[in-house]
C-alpha positions as a Python dict, from the first residue, in 0.01 Angstrom:
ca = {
    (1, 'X'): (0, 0, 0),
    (2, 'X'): (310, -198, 164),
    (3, 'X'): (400, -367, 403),
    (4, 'X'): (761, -376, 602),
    (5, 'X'): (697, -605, 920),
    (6, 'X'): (914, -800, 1152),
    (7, 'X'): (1211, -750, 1021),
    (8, 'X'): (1534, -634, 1244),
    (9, 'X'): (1885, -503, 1203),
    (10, 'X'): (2175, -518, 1391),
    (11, 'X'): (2269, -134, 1396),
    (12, 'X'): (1987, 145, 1219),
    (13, 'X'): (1659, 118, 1033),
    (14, 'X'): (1473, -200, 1131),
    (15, 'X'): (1217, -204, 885),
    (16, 'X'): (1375, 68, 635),
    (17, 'X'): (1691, 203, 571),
    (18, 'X'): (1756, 484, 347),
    (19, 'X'): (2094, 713, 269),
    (20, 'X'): (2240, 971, 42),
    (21, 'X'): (1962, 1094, -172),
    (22, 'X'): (1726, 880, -118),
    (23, 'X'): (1344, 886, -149),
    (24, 'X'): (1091, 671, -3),
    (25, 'X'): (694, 689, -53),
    (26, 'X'): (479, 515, 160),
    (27, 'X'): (133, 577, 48),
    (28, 'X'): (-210, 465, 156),
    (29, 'X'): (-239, 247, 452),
    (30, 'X'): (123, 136, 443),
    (31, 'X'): (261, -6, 738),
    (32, 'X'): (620, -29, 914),
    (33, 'X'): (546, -262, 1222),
    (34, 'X'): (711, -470, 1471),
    (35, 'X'): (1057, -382, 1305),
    (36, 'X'): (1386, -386, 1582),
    (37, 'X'): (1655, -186, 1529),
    (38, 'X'): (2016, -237, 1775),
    (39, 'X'): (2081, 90, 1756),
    (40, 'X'): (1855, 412, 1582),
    (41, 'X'): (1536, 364, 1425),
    (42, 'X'): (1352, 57, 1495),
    (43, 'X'): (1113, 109, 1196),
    (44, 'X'): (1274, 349, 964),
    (45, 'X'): (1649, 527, 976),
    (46, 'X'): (1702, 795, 741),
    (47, 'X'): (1972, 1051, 665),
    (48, 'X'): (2193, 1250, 454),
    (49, 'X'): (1941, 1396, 199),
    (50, 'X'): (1691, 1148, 239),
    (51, 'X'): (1309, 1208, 144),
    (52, 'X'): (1038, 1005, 293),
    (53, 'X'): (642, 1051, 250),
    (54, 'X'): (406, 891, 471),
    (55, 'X'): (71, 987, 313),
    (56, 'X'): (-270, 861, 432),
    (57, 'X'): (-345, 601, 646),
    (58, 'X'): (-2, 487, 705),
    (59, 'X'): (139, 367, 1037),
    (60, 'X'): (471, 298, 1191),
    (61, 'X'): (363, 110, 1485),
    (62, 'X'): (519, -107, 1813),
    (63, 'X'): (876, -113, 1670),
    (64, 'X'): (1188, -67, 1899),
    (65, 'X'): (1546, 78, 1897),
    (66, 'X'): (1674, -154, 2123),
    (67, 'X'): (1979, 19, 2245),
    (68, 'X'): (1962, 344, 2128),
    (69, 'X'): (1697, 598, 1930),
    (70, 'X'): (1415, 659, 1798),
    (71, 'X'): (1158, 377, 1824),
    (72, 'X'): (957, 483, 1533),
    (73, 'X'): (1173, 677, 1312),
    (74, 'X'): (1518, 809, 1330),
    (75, 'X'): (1566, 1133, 1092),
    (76, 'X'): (1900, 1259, 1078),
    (77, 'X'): (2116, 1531, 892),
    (78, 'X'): (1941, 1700, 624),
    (79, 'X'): (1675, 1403, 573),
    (80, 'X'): (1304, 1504, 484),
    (81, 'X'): (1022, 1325, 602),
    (82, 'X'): (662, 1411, 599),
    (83, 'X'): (395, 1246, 736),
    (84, 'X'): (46, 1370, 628),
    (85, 'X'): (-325, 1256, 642),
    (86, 'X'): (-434, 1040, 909),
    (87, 'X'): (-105, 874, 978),
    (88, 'X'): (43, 807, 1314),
    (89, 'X'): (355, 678, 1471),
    (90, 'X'): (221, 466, 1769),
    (91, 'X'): (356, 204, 2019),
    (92, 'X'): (716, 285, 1915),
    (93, 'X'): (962, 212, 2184),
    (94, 'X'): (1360, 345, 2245),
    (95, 'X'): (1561, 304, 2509),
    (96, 'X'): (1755, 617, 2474),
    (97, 'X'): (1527, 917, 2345),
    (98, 'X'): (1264, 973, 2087),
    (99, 'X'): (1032, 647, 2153),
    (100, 'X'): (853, 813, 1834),
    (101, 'X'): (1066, 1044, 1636),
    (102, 'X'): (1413, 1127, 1693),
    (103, 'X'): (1540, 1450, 1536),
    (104, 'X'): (1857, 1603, 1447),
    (105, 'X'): (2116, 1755, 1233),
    (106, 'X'): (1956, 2014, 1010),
    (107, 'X'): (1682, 1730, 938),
    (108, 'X'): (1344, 1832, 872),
    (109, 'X'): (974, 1654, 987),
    (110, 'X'): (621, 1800, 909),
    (111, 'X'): (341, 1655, 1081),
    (112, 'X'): (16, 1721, 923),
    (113, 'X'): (-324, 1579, 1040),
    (114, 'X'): (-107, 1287, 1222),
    (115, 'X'): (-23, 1151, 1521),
    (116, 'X'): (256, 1079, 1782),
    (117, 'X'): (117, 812, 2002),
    (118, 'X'): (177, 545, 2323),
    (119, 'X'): (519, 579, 2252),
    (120, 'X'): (776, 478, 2513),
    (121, 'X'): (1106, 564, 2626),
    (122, 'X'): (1295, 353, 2880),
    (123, 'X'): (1587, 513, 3047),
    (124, 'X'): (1624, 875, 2852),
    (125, 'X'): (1427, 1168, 2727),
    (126, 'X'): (1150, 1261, 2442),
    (127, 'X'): (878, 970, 2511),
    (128, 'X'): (698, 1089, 2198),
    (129, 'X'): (970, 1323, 2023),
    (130, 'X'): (1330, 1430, 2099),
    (131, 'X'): (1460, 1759, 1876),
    (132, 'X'): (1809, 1837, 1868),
    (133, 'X'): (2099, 2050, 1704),
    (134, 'X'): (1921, 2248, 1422),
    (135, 'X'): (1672, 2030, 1329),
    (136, 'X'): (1314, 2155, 1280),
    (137, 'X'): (978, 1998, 1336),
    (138, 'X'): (629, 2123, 1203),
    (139, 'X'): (312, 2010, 1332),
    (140, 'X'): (-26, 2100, 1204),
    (141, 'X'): (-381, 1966, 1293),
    (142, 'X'): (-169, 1670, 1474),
    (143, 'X'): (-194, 1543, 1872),
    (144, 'X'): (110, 1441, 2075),
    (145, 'X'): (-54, 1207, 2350),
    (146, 'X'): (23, 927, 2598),
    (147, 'X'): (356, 937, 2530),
    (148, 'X'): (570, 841, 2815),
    (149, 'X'): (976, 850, 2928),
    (150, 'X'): (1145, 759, 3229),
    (151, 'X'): (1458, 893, 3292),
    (152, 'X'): (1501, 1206, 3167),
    (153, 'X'): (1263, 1518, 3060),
    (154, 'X'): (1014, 1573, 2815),
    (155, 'X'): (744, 1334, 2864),
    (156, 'X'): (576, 1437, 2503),
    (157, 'X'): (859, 1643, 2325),
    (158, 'X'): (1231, 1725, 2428),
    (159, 'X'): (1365, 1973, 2271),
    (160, 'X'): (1786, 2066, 2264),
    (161, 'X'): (1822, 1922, 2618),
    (162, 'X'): (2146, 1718, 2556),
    (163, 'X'): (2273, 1724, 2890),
    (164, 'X'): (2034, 1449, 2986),
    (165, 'X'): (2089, 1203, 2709),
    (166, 'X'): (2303, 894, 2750),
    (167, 'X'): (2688, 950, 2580),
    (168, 'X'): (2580, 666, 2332),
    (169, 'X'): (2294, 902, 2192),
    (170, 'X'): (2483, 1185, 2109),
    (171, 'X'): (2788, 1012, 2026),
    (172, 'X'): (2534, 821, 1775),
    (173, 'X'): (2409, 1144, 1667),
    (174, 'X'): (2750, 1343, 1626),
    (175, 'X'): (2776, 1387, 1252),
    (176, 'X'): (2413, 1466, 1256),
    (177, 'X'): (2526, 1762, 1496),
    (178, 'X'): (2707, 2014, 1265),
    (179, 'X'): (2537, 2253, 1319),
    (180, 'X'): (2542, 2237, 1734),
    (181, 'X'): (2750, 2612, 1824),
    (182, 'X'): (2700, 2707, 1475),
    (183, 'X'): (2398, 2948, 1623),
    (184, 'X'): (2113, 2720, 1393),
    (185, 'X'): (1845, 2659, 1660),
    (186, 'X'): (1624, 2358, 1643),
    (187, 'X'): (1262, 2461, 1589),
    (188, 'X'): (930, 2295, 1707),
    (189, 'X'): (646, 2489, 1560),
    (190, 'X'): (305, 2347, 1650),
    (191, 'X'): (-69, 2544, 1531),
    (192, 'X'): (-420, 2397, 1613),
    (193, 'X'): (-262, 2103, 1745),
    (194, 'X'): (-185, 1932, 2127),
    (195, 'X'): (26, 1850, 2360),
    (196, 'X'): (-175, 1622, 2556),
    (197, 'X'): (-128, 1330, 2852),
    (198, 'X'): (191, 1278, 2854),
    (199, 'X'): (411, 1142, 3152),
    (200, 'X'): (779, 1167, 3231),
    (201, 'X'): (830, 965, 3537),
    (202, 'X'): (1123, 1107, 3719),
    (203, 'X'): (1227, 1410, 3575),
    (204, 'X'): (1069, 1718, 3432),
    (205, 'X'): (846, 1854, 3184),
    (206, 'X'): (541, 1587, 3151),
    (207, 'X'): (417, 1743, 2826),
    (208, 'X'): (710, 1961, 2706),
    (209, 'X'): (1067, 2002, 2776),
    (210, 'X'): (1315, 2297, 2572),
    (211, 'X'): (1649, 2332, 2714),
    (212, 'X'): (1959, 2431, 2539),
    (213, 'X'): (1933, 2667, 2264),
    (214, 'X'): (1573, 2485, 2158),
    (215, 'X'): (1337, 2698, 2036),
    (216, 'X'): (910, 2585, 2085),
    (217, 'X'): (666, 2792, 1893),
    (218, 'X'): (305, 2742, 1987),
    (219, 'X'): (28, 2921, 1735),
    (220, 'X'): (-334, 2953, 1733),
    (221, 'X'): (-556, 2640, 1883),
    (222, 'X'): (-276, 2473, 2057),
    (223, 'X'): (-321, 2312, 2409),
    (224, 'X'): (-78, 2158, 2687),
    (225, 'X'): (-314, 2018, 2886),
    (226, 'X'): (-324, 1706, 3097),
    (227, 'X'): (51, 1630, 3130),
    (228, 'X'): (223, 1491, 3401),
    (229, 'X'): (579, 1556, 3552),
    (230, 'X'): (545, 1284, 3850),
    (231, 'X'): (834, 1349, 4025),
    (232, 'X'): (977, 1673, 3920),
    (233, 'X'): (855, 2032, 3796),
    (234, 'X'): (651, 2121, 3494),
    (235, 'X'): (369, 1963, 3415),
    (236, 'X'): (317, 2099, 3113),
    (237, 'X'): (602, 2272, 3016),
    (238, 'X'): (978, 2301, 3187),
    (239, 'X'): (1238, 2574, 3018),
    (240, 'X'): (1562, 2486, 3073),
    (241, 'X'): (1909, 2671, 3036),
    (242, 'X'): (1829, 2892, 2742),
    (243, 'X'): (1582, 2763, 2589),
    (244, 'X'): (1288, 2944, 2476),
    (245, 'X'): (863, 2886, 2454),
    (246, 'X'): (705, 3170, 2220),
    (247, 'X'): (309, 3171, 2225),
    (248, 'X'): (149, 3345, 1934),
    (249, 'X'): (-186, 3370, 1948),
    (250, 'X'): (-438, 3449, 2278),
    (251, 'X'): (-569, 3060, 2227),
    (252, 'X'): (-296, 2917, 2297),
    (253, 'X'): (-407, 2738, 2609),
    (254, 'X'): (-146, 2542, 2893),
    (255, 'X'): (-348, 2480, 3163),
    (256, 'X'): (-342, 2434, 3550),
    (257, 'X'): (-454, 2075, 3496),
    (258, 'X'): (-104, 1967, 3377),
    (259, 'X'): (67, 1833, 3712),
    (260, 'X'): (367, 1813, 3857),
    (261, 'X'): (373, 1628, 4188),
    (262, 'X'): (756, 1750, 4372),
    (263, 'X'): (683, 2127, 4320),
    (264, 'X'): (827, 2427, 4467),
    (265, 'X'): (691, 2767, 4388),
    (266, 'X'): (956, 2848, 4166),
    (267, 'X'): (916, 2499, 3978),
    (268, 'X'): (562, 2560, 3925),
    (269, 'X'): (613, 2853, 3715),
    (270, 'X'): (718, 2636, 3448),
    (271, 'X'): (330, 2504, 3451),
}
């Protein structure tokens, strides 16, 4: 158990920092709280060929990327990070994209039996998590909920949409983004989990947003339900350019009480 609280840095990784080969364990009921980052990561940054465990009980909670990315964590290039058991990522706040996670390079997160929670982001995309260049994110027996952005799409998960995103954020992310034309796709693969009361407040896709070349995999027991898009299309889910949903399994449900609230026929096809 540990402790990394109120601490803050001027650029990345409020609480935490970690580079090159790094590997960071943060085991039973650790905590990474009230950490403030300038730039990417408010609670933890990590990159290059970084692994970092989050296993049981742990929580990165109400820390902030100030001017930038990902509130809770920022995971970039080919960083690993896991977060497993009854851990959640909560009250995280960006101003950019990812008010939980952000996501990119060939980077890699798996979500197991975790949570992406009442995470905020204030003038960009992915209130919850943003997924871009080839990055891939695996979530099983974990919730995305009350997650919220204003600004841009995705109110839960963004996925590949760069076209929205401030020039800071993907100027901040450029040698995390190799592998952007290289034809790797990033990957969100989520089974018996949720998508679930999310909000993006002026733009589109309240629970889910895939644009680009993003790729969203939903498997058996997963629900977008109770989403809201309040001022554009997609409620639950919004496709965008070429990106591309794939539903496995007859239970995946994305139901009609998702909302979207400026809707035209075409628009709510994208429920």
């Amino acid at each position: 158990m540990a402790d990394v609280e109120h601490n803050k840095a001027g650029d990345s990784g409020g609480g935490i920092g970690a580079f090159g080969a790094s590997s960071v364990d943060l085991m039973n009921a650790s905590n990474v709280n009230d950490n403030t980052a300038g730039s990417f990561g408010g609670g933890i940054f990590v990159r290059d060929n970084t692994r970092l465990l989050l296993i049981g009980k742990n929580r990165v909670r109400n820390n902030v990327a100030r001017n930038g990315s990902g509130g809770g964590l920022a995971v970039w290039d080919n960083a690993d990070v896991r977060v497993i058991v009854d851990s959640s990522v909560e009250g995280n706040n960006a101003k950019e994209a990812g008010g939980g996670l952000q996501v990119c390079g060939q980077a890699s997160v798996t979500i197991n039996d975790s949570s992406v929670a009442r995470n905020t982001v204030v003038n960009g995309s992915g209130g919850g998590l943003s997924v871009l260049g080839g990055a891939y994110v695996g979530m099983f027996l974990g919730i995305v909920y009350n997650n919220t952005c204003s600004g841009g799409p995705g109110g839960g998960i963004v996925v590949d949409i760069r076209d929205a995103l401030p020039v800071s954020y993907t100027h901040g992310c450029n040698h995390a983004l190799d592998t952007v034309g290289s034809g790797v796709r990033p990957l969100v693969n989520i089974s018996l989990g949720g998508v679930v009361n999310n909000t993006s407040n002026r733009s589109a896709g309240g629970g889910l947003a895939v644009g680009g070349n993003g790729v969203v995999v939903l498997g058996k027991g997963t629900s977008i339900v109770v989403n809201k898009a309040l001022n554009n299309s997609g409620g639950g889910v919004v496709l965008l350019g070429n990106g591309t949903l794939n539903c496995t399994d007859d239970l995946v449900q994305i139901q009609s009480i998702n909302q979207c609230y400026t809707c035209s026929y075409e628009a709510q096809k994208a429920h």
